[in-house]
Amino acid sequence: MGVTACRRPLPAWRLPSARAMSSMDRMDRRALIRLAAAGATCLWLPRSAWSQPRFASNPFTLGVASGSPTHDSVVLWTRLNVAGLGREPVTVRWEVAHDDQFQQMVHSGQATARHELAHSVHAEVAGLDADRWYFYRFMAGEAISAVGRTRTFPEPHAHVARLRLAYASCQRWEHGYFSAYRHMREENLDAVMFLGDYIYEYPNAGRAVRTPTGGWVLTLDDYRQRYALHKSDADLQAMHAACPWLVTWDDHEVQNDYAGLQAGDSGTEVPNFAARRAAAYQAFYEHMPIRASVLTKAFAGLATGAEMRIYGRVAYGQLTSLYLLDDRQYRDAQACTPVGKSGAATLNPAQCAAWDDPRRTLLGAQQEHWLEQEFSRSGHSKTSQRAVWNVVGQQSVVGQRDFKTGPGQTLWNDGWDGYAPARQRLTDALQKHAVANPVFLGGDVHENWVGHVKADYADVASPPDRDVRQRQDGRASG
């Protein structure tokens, strides 16, 4: 999408030329980021590229969302979802104001909803005041979206009294209505962390409360339809419109228990899993309020399965450092899964030679290195970036979970237990850099747990590792 913006007054809605738009696919990542950053500038460009169709019905049925907040910017998202859009780009206008009646305008601009990205819009609005709430909306033709509410975070060095944060995961359509979001809205939150499994690729479930449309999710169109189904839920839409979200993924955004470029164990096998994963990643980008900078090889990289760099950290003043991790894209395959089976299994680690292999990783070497660097900056006592709390949003159970009573062990090889040396490197980094008040939030297991992460699980008397806390699973359905 192309983005232009300007502070009021805005003399006319304008859009890059058709030639400029067609060249976007060839832009490198740096150029794409520069284009996204144009949300803070005034770019008066030719009127000729406008495309303003008349809609027979509301094109904003998937709602609005905001995300990826910083102290001075936020991403605004929507997707046009109406029959008859065709392949032509559509100009979508957006407005940001201090009030929900849009009398006190702050920013306005336009983006191009392109067929190649399912007519989704990611408007990166910069130049906002820190620690402030805003209202936003979209317009296409004569249609106007619902009004969303978003906010910027406090400046990284600001002293902040509190953060109201919720987390969620595992939105399986069949298992229940998303009524938990109704309760979240009543909490007047500052932000939501979503920790993966926004959709499920399954066709149904036993004793389903409601049945998803479509069968197994395998193709780009399948993934788009499944996201659209989930985003049709009124409670989910309302929560997206209530505050900004920080999002990561887990396995079901692609396939149950997949690991890196190794297929998981659900559904019809496809001849090219890498192509399926690329389609799934593209659909994730199309439907999440995330920045264009996650596309490491611009738009062309989506089709070729290039990395989508979604892990990161953002400060909420000096109160909290919020981390989001990605434990699917870079992980090694699960250790010692029985022959003939893909994905996860529970097993006795004493009978698995690869279990303690220090070369195995859940996050990948580059992400591990990045995370230790961030811990170093946040934990150093003399730096202004030191946070009072360090909240790590990730996908799985961090603490050890033994499924066997009595002597011996039965552990699950898909979570951190199956990557014990990698977990040790993680907890060692927390200790090395004296990271203050680390808290791990996780999803995946469809159960609720609260506990401590220990320094050494081989020692039953081992104390908690610097009092590391873990809360597990904030399911949205149920």
XYZ file of C-alpha atoms in Angstrom:
478
model
C 0.000 0.000 0.000
C 1.073 3.558 -0.498
C 0.614 5.962 2.368
C 0.556 9.744 2.444
C -0.454 11.993 5.272
C -0.482 15.561 6.502
C -1.557 17.560 9.491
C -4.710 19.582 8.981
C -5.632 21.540 6.956
C -5.691 19.039 4.109
C -6.434 20.713 0.766
C -7.166 17.577 -1.244
C -6.998 13.762 -1.113
C -4.212 12.639 -3.425
C -2.462 9.429 -4.343
C 0.795 8.289 -6.017
C 0.644 7.803 -9.757
C -0.243 4.420 -11.212
C 3.348 4.004 -12.437
C 4.670 4.664 -8.928
C 2.253 2.146 -7.470
C 3.153 -0.590 -9.939
C 6.841 -0.131 -9.151
C 6.290 -0.803 -5.445
C 6.706 -4.543 -5.838
C 10.284 -3.942 -6.934
C 11.227 -1.773 -3.992
C 13.749 -3.049 -1.501
C 13.001 -3.091 2.207
C 14.567 0.293 2.862
C 12.422 1.952 0.237
C 9.299 0.289 1.632
C 10.067 1.591 5.106
C 10.592 5.083 3.694
C 7.194 4.855 2.022
C 5.528 3.777 5.269
C 7.240 6.651 7.056
C 5.591 9.068 4.630
C 2.650 9.008 7.044
C 4.345 11.908 8.837
C 4.853 14.091 5.737
C 2.808 16.068 3.215
C 3.141 14.468 -0.206
C 0.949 16.170 -2.817
C 0.744 13.795 -5.717
C -1.361 13.467 -8.883
C -5.105 13.020 -8.486
C -5.329 10.645 -11.479
C -4.704 7.429 -9.560
C -7.797 7.722 -7.385
C -10.061 4.697 -7.437
C -13.337 5.290 -5.623
C -15.906 2.624 -6.476
C -19.489 2.755 -5.289
C -20.198 -0.086 -2.893
C -23.498 -1.931 -2.861
C -22.868 -2.857 0.796
C -20.589 -1.927 3.668
C -16.951 -2.706 2.721
C -15.758 -2.442 6.340
C -17.434 -5.573 7.689
C -14.134 -6.877 9.134
C -13.851 -3.875 11.411
C -10.832 -1.758 12.258
C -7.768 -2.313 14.402
C -4.621 -0.606 15.595
C -1.317 -2.018 16.720
C 2.470 -1.875 16.920
C 2.299 1.226 19.148
C 5.323 3.301 20.092
C 5.531 6.596 21.976
C 4.870 8.586 18.775
C 3.263 6.283 16.215
C 0.763 3.513 15.635
C -0.456 1.308 12.788
C -4.100 1.599 11.725
C -5.603 -1.418 9.965
C -8.664 -2.337 7.994
C -9.521 -4.546 5.045
C -12.171 -3.947 2.399
C -14.345 -7.041 2.251
C -17.170 -6.750 -0.242
C -18.112 -8.522 -3.451
C -17.100 -7.011 -6.759
C -13.868 -5.285 -5.772
C -11.972 -6.937 -8.612
C -8.260 -6.409 -9.148
C -8.155 -2.609 -9.181
C -6.592 -0.687 -6.278
C -8.959 1.290 -4.089
C -8.148 4.563 -2.357
C -8.942 4.422 1.361
C -8.882 7.617 3.393
C -8.170 7.702 7.111
C -8.514 10.262 9.860
C -7.102 10.563 13.380
C -8.656 12.934 15.910
C -8.706 13.765 19.589
C -12.479 13.194 19.754
C -14.814 10.529 18.404
C -16.795 13.131 16.428
C -13.624 14.118 14.506
C -14.000 17.795 15.250
C -10.451 18.052 16.636
C -8.474 16.588 13.762
C -4.851 15.548 14.239
C -3.802 13.649 11.121
C -5.426 12.502 7.902
C -4.224 10.764 4.801
C -4.866 7.983 2.350
C -3.650 4.492 1.583
C -4.115 2.171 -1.354
C -5.956 -1.087 -0.728
C -4.457 -3.468 -3.265
C -5.865 -6.696 -4.663
C -2.463 -8.366 -4.144
C -2.842 -7.865 -0.384
C -6.547 -8.710 -0.152
C -7.422 -4.984 -0.190
C -5.950 -4.591 3.289
C -4.675 -1.264 4.613
C -1.787 -0.619 6.996
C -1.519 3.112 7.664
C 1.550 3.920 9.764
C 0.712 7.190 11.482
C 3.720 9.008 12.953
C 4.233 12.333 14.675
C 1.705 11.678 17.442
C 1.976 12.926 21.000
C 3.281 10.463 23.560
C 1.003 8.788 26.117
C -2.234 9.959 24.522
C -5.483 8.419 23.328
C -6.798 9.046 19.792
C -9.794 8.111 17.663
C -9.556 6.952 14.045
C -11.708 5.855 11.131
C -11.491 4.909 7.449
C -13.494 6.023 4.403
C -13.774 4.512 0.929
C -16.144 6.052 -1.577
C -19.151 7.067 0.481
C -18.623 4.301 3.056
C -17.326 5.108 6.540
C -15.908 2.514 8.931
C -16.620 2.076 12.593
C -14.616 4.379 14.863
C -11.599 2.889 16.585
C -9.757 4.066 19.672
C -6.007 3.779 20.022
C -3.150 5.240 21.990
C 0.550 5.959 21.960
C 2.827 4.666 24.710
C 4.693 6.961 27.111
C 8.158 8.069 26.068
C 10.806 5.463 26.953
C 12.316 7.634 29.703
C 8.996 8.699 31.248
C 8.039 7.723 34.785
C 4.758 5.805 34.585
C 2.545 4.646 37.435
C 0.721 1.734 35.777
C 0.023 -0.282 32.642
C -3.281 -2.074 32.052
C -2.366 -5.018 29.819
C -4.330 -8.110 28.821
C -3.199 -11.094 26.793
C -5.019 -13.688 24.743
C -4.387 -16.675 22.501
C -6.015 -19.730 20.947
C -9.088 -18.321 19.195
C -10.526 -21.617 18.022
C -13.838 -20.772 16.409
C -15.385 -24.157 17.132
C -14.667 -24.127 20.857
C -16.760 -21.139 21.828
C -17.732 -17.540 21.413
C -15.142 -14.855 22.022
C -16.986 -13.430 25.006
C -13.750 -12.968 26.962
C -13.162 -9.881 24.851
C -16.383 -8.389 26.196
C -14.867 -8.540 29.676
C -11.570 -7.143 28.398
C -13.341 -4.072 27.051
C -14.773 -3.362 30.483
C -11.219 -3.201 31.889
C -10.339 -0.074 29.860
C -6.990 -1.547 28.803
C -3.940 0.254 27.477
C -3.000 -2.621 25.178
C -3.570 -6.291 24.342
C -0.850 -8.859 23.701
C -1.940 -11.645 21.367
C 0.289 -14.707 21.716
C -0.615 -16.872 18.754
C -3.255 -19.121 17.192
C -5.411 -16.266 15.954
C -6.998 -18.805 13.606
C -7.043 -22.596 13.387
C -6.573 -24.479 10.146
C -8.993 -27.286 11.076
C -12.322 -27.900 9.307
C -14.268 -28.676 12.483
C -14.102 -30.085 16.009
C -15.952 -32.623 18.055
C -18.895 -31.147 19.962
C -18.334 -27.849 18.199
C -20.155 -24.792 19.519
C -20.038 -23.255 16.052
C -18.675 -24.609 12.794
C -16.168 -22.714 10.648
C -16.825 -22.155 6.985
C -14.593 -23.955 4.507
C -12.640 -27.177 4.962
C -8.967 -27.610 5.720
C -7.086 -24.335 5.352
C -4.328 -24.889 2.783
C -4.160 -22.047 0.256
C -3.841 -18.272 0.424
C -7.546 -17.902 -0.290
C -8.329 -20.441 2.450
C -6.281 -18.499 5.003
C -7.877 -15.212 3.968
C -11.363 -16.660 4.374
C -10.543 -18.088 7.802
C -9.195 -14.746 9.033
C -12.278 -13.022 7.652
C -14.477 -15.504 9.517
C -12.737 -14.812 12.822
C -12.798 -11.068 12.274
C -16.541 -11.225 11.724
C -16.963 -11.937 15.450
C -18.495 -8.837 17.026
C -16.658 -9.133 20.364
C -13.282 -9.555 18.673
C -13.960 -6.562 16.432
C -14.948 -4.435 19.400
C -11.799 -5.337 21.325
C -9.606 -4.547 18.332
C -11.301 -1.154 18.118
C -10.821 -0.448 21.842
C -7.014 -0.217 22.123
C -3.804 -1.113 20.274
C -2.635 -4.735 19.981
C 0.819 -6.274 19.903
C 0.664 -9.581 18.033
C 2.745 -12.654 17.389
C 1.864 -16.067 15.943
C 2.084 -19.723 16.903
C 1.571 -22.877 14.850
C -2.097 -22.801 13.827
C -1.645 -19.667 11.762
C 0.044 -22.184 9.432
C -0.340 -25.819 10.565
C -0.453 -27.629 13.880
C 3.047 -28.302 15.280
C 5.006 -27.094 12.255
C 8.637 -26.231 12.979
C 10.491 -23.825 10.733
C 10.161 -25.267 7.261
C 9.092 -28.707 8.473
C 5.395 -29.508 8.101
C 3.227 -30.313 11.094
C 0.700 -33.098 11.487
C -2.761 -31.855 10.554
C -4.824 -31.946 7.411
C -4.163 -32.930 3.844
C -0.471 -32.968 2.983
C 0.581 -30.419 0.394
C 3.435 -31.023 -2.055
C 5.234 -27.817 -1.078
C 5.003 -26.909 2.599
C 7.203 -23.837 2.104
C 4.597 -22.429 -0.320
C 1.810 -23.143 2.176
C 3.747 -21.383 4.928
C 4.387 -18.406 2.648
C 0.656 -18.129 1.928
C -0.129 -18.335 5.637
C 2.419 -15.665 6.497
C 1.022 -13.372 3.810
C -2.504 -13.765 5.158
C -1.216 -13.012 8.671
C 0.346 -9.781 7.439
C -2.812 -8.837 5.553
C -4.967 -9.155 8.657
C -2.767 -7.839 11.483
C -2.000 -4.208 12.487
C 1.754 -4.627 12.001
C 4.361 -2.499 10.281
C 5.675 -2.874 6.746
C 9.162 -3.256 8.228
C 8.323 -6.861 9.197
C 8.572 -7.653 5.473
C 12.301 -8.219 5.223
C 12.143 -8.456 1.422
C 9.223 -6.107 0.787
C 6.074 -7.316 -0.974
C 7.932 -9.672 -3.297
C 9.202 -11.579 -0.285
C 5.698 -12.639 0.721
C 5.277 -14.821 -2.352
C 8.747 -16.334 -2.045
C 8.467 -17.280 1.622
C 10.968 -14.753 2.917
C 11.383 -14.179 6.634
C 8.767 -12.054 8.380
C 10.604 -10.477 11.296
C 7.808 -10.119 13.846
C 9.719 -10.337 17.137
C 10.588 -7.098 18.902
C 10.518 -4.974 22.037
C 8.748 -1.743 22.929
C 9.051 0.352 26.072
C 6.095 1.544 28.096
C 7.942 4.367 29.790
C 10.385 3.177 32.417
C 7.697 0.976 33.900
C 7.737 -1.951 31.467
C 9.653 -3.444 28.583
C 7.267 -5.506 26.452
C 8.879 -8.265 24.376
C 7.213 -10.358 21.676
C 8.972 -13.534 20.553
C 8.597 -15.857 17.548
C 9.202 -19.503 18.430
C 7.902 -21.055 15.179
C 9.701 -19.541 12.220
C 13.277 -20.311 13.302
C 12.994 -23.402 15.501
C 14.614 -26.785 14.967
C 12.298 -29.741 14.478
C 10.936 -31.415 17.602
C 13.309 -34.013 19.043
C 12.548 -37.735 18.935
C 8.991 -37.592 17.629
C 8.124 -41.241 16.843
C 8.830 -42.480 13.320
C 5.903 -41.955 11.009
C 4.569 -38.976 12.936
C 5.232 -35.279 12.407
C 5.188 -32.555 14.990
C 4.812 -32.958 18.741
C 4.902 -35.918 21.088
C 5.281 -36.659 24.792
C 8.236 -38.875 25.630
C 10.877 -39.858 28.142
C 13.814 -37.497 27.581
C 16.220 -40.125 28.960
C 15.498 -42.141 25.815
C 16.125 -39.230 23.418
C 19.776 -38.638 22.501
C 19.020 -35.254 20.917
C 17.160 -33.876 23.940
C 20.155 -32.125 25.489
C 21.899 -31.163 22.249
C 23.049 -27.560 22.873
C 22.909 -26.775 19.161
C 19.124 -27.086 19.080
C 17.149 -23.853 19.265
C 13.571 -22.718 19.670
C 14.103 -19.068 18.761
C 16.970 -19.334 16.278
C 20.476 -18.014 16.851
C 19.752 -14.498 15.603
C 16.670 -14.005 17.771
C 18.472 -15.453 20.797
C 21.322 -12.974 20.281
C 18.884 -10.095 19.859
C 17.015 -11.046 23.036
C 20.180 -11.167 25.126
C 21.157 -7.744 23.801
C 17.754 -6.395 24.819
C 18.080 -7.982 28.276
C 21.473 -6.328 28.579
C 20.044 -2.895 27.816
C 17.045 -3.361 30.077
C 18.906 -4.971 32.946
C 21.964 -2.736 33.218
C 21.613 -0.705 36.401
C 23.250 2.454 35.010
C 21.203 2.847 31.851
C 18.114 5.000 31.512
C 16.444 2.117 29.669
C 16.203 -0.049 32.767
C 12.616 -1.203 33.192
C 10.852 -1.964 36.451
C 9.090 -4.921 34.806
C 10.110 -7.046 31.812
C 7.126 -8.815 30.260
C 7.921 -11.469 27.642
C 5.032 -12.502 25.394
C 5.725 -15.844 23.768
C 3.855 -18.925 22.685
C 4.448 -21.848 25.011
C 4.983 -23.176 28.533
C 8.379 -22.003 29.801
C 8.450 -23.928 33.074
C 8.970 -27.688 33.029
C 5.781 -29.752 32.886
C 6.051 -33.462 33.740
C 3.099 -35.554 32.585
C 4.221 -38.591 34.604
C 3.682 -39.095 38.319
C 6.341 -40.930 40.301
C 9.868 -41.774 39.126
C 10.959 -40.921 35.624
C 9.659 -38.200 33.334
C 7.326 -37.723 30.409
C 7.836 -34.317 28.784
C 6.366 -32.578 25.764
C 8.829 -31.952 22.956
C 7.007 -29.028 21.282
C 7.421 -26.457 24.074
C 10.447 -25.200 25.978
C 10.855 -28.610 27.653
C 11.819 -30.012 24.256
C 14.495 -27.338 23.872
C 15.982 -27.435 27.376
C 19.451 -26.085 26.489
C 17.807 -23.135 24.713
C 15.696 -22.492 27.817
C 18.836 -22.616 29.934
C 20.447 -19.990 27.719
C 17.352 -17.849 28.185
C 17.319 -18.058 31.979
C 21.104 -17.663 32.134
C 20.755 -14.401 30.174
C 18.167 -13.151 32.671
C 20.564 -13.837 35.535
C 23.642 -12.508 33.773
C 22.061 -9.150 33.049
C 20.098 -8.885 36.319
C 16.843 -8.313 34.457
C 14.303 -6.849 36.853
C 10.980 -8.591 37.498
C 10.769 -10.821 34.395
C 7.316 -12.201 33.646
C 6.596 -14.723 30.892
C 3.163 -14.804 29.295
C 2.269 -17.798 27.157
C -0.558 -19.517 25.346
C -0.895 -22.720 23.310
C -1.899 -25.324 25.905
C -5.596 -24.362 26.416
C -5.122 -24.471 30.170
C -4.376 -21.837 32.813
C -1.185 -22.056 34.842
C 0.687 -19.684 37.119
C 4.136 -20.631 38.369
C 7.842 -19.910 38.668
C 10.584 -20.682 36.179
C 13.357 -22.532 38.007
C 17.086 -22.097 37.488
C 17.747 -25.862 37.330
C 14.999 -28.429 36.781
C 17.364 -31.323 37.471
C 17.582 -30.104 41.085
C 14.272 -30.469 42.924
C 15.493 -27.990 45.543
C 16.360 -25.351 42.945
C 14.839 -21.969 43.793
C 12.944 -19.932 41.217
C 15.277 -18.283 38.723
C 15.353 -14.715 40.073
C 11.669 -15.114 40.887
C 10.739 -15.390 37.227
C 6.975 -15.550 36.949
C 4.922 -17.275 34.306
C 1.276 -16.971 33.426
C -0.037 -19.335 30.818
C -2.834 -19.166 28.299
C -5.256 -16.324 27.847
C -7.717 -18.111 25.592
C -10.220 -15.919 23.844
C -12.824 -18.610 23.300
C -14.465 -20.900 25.760
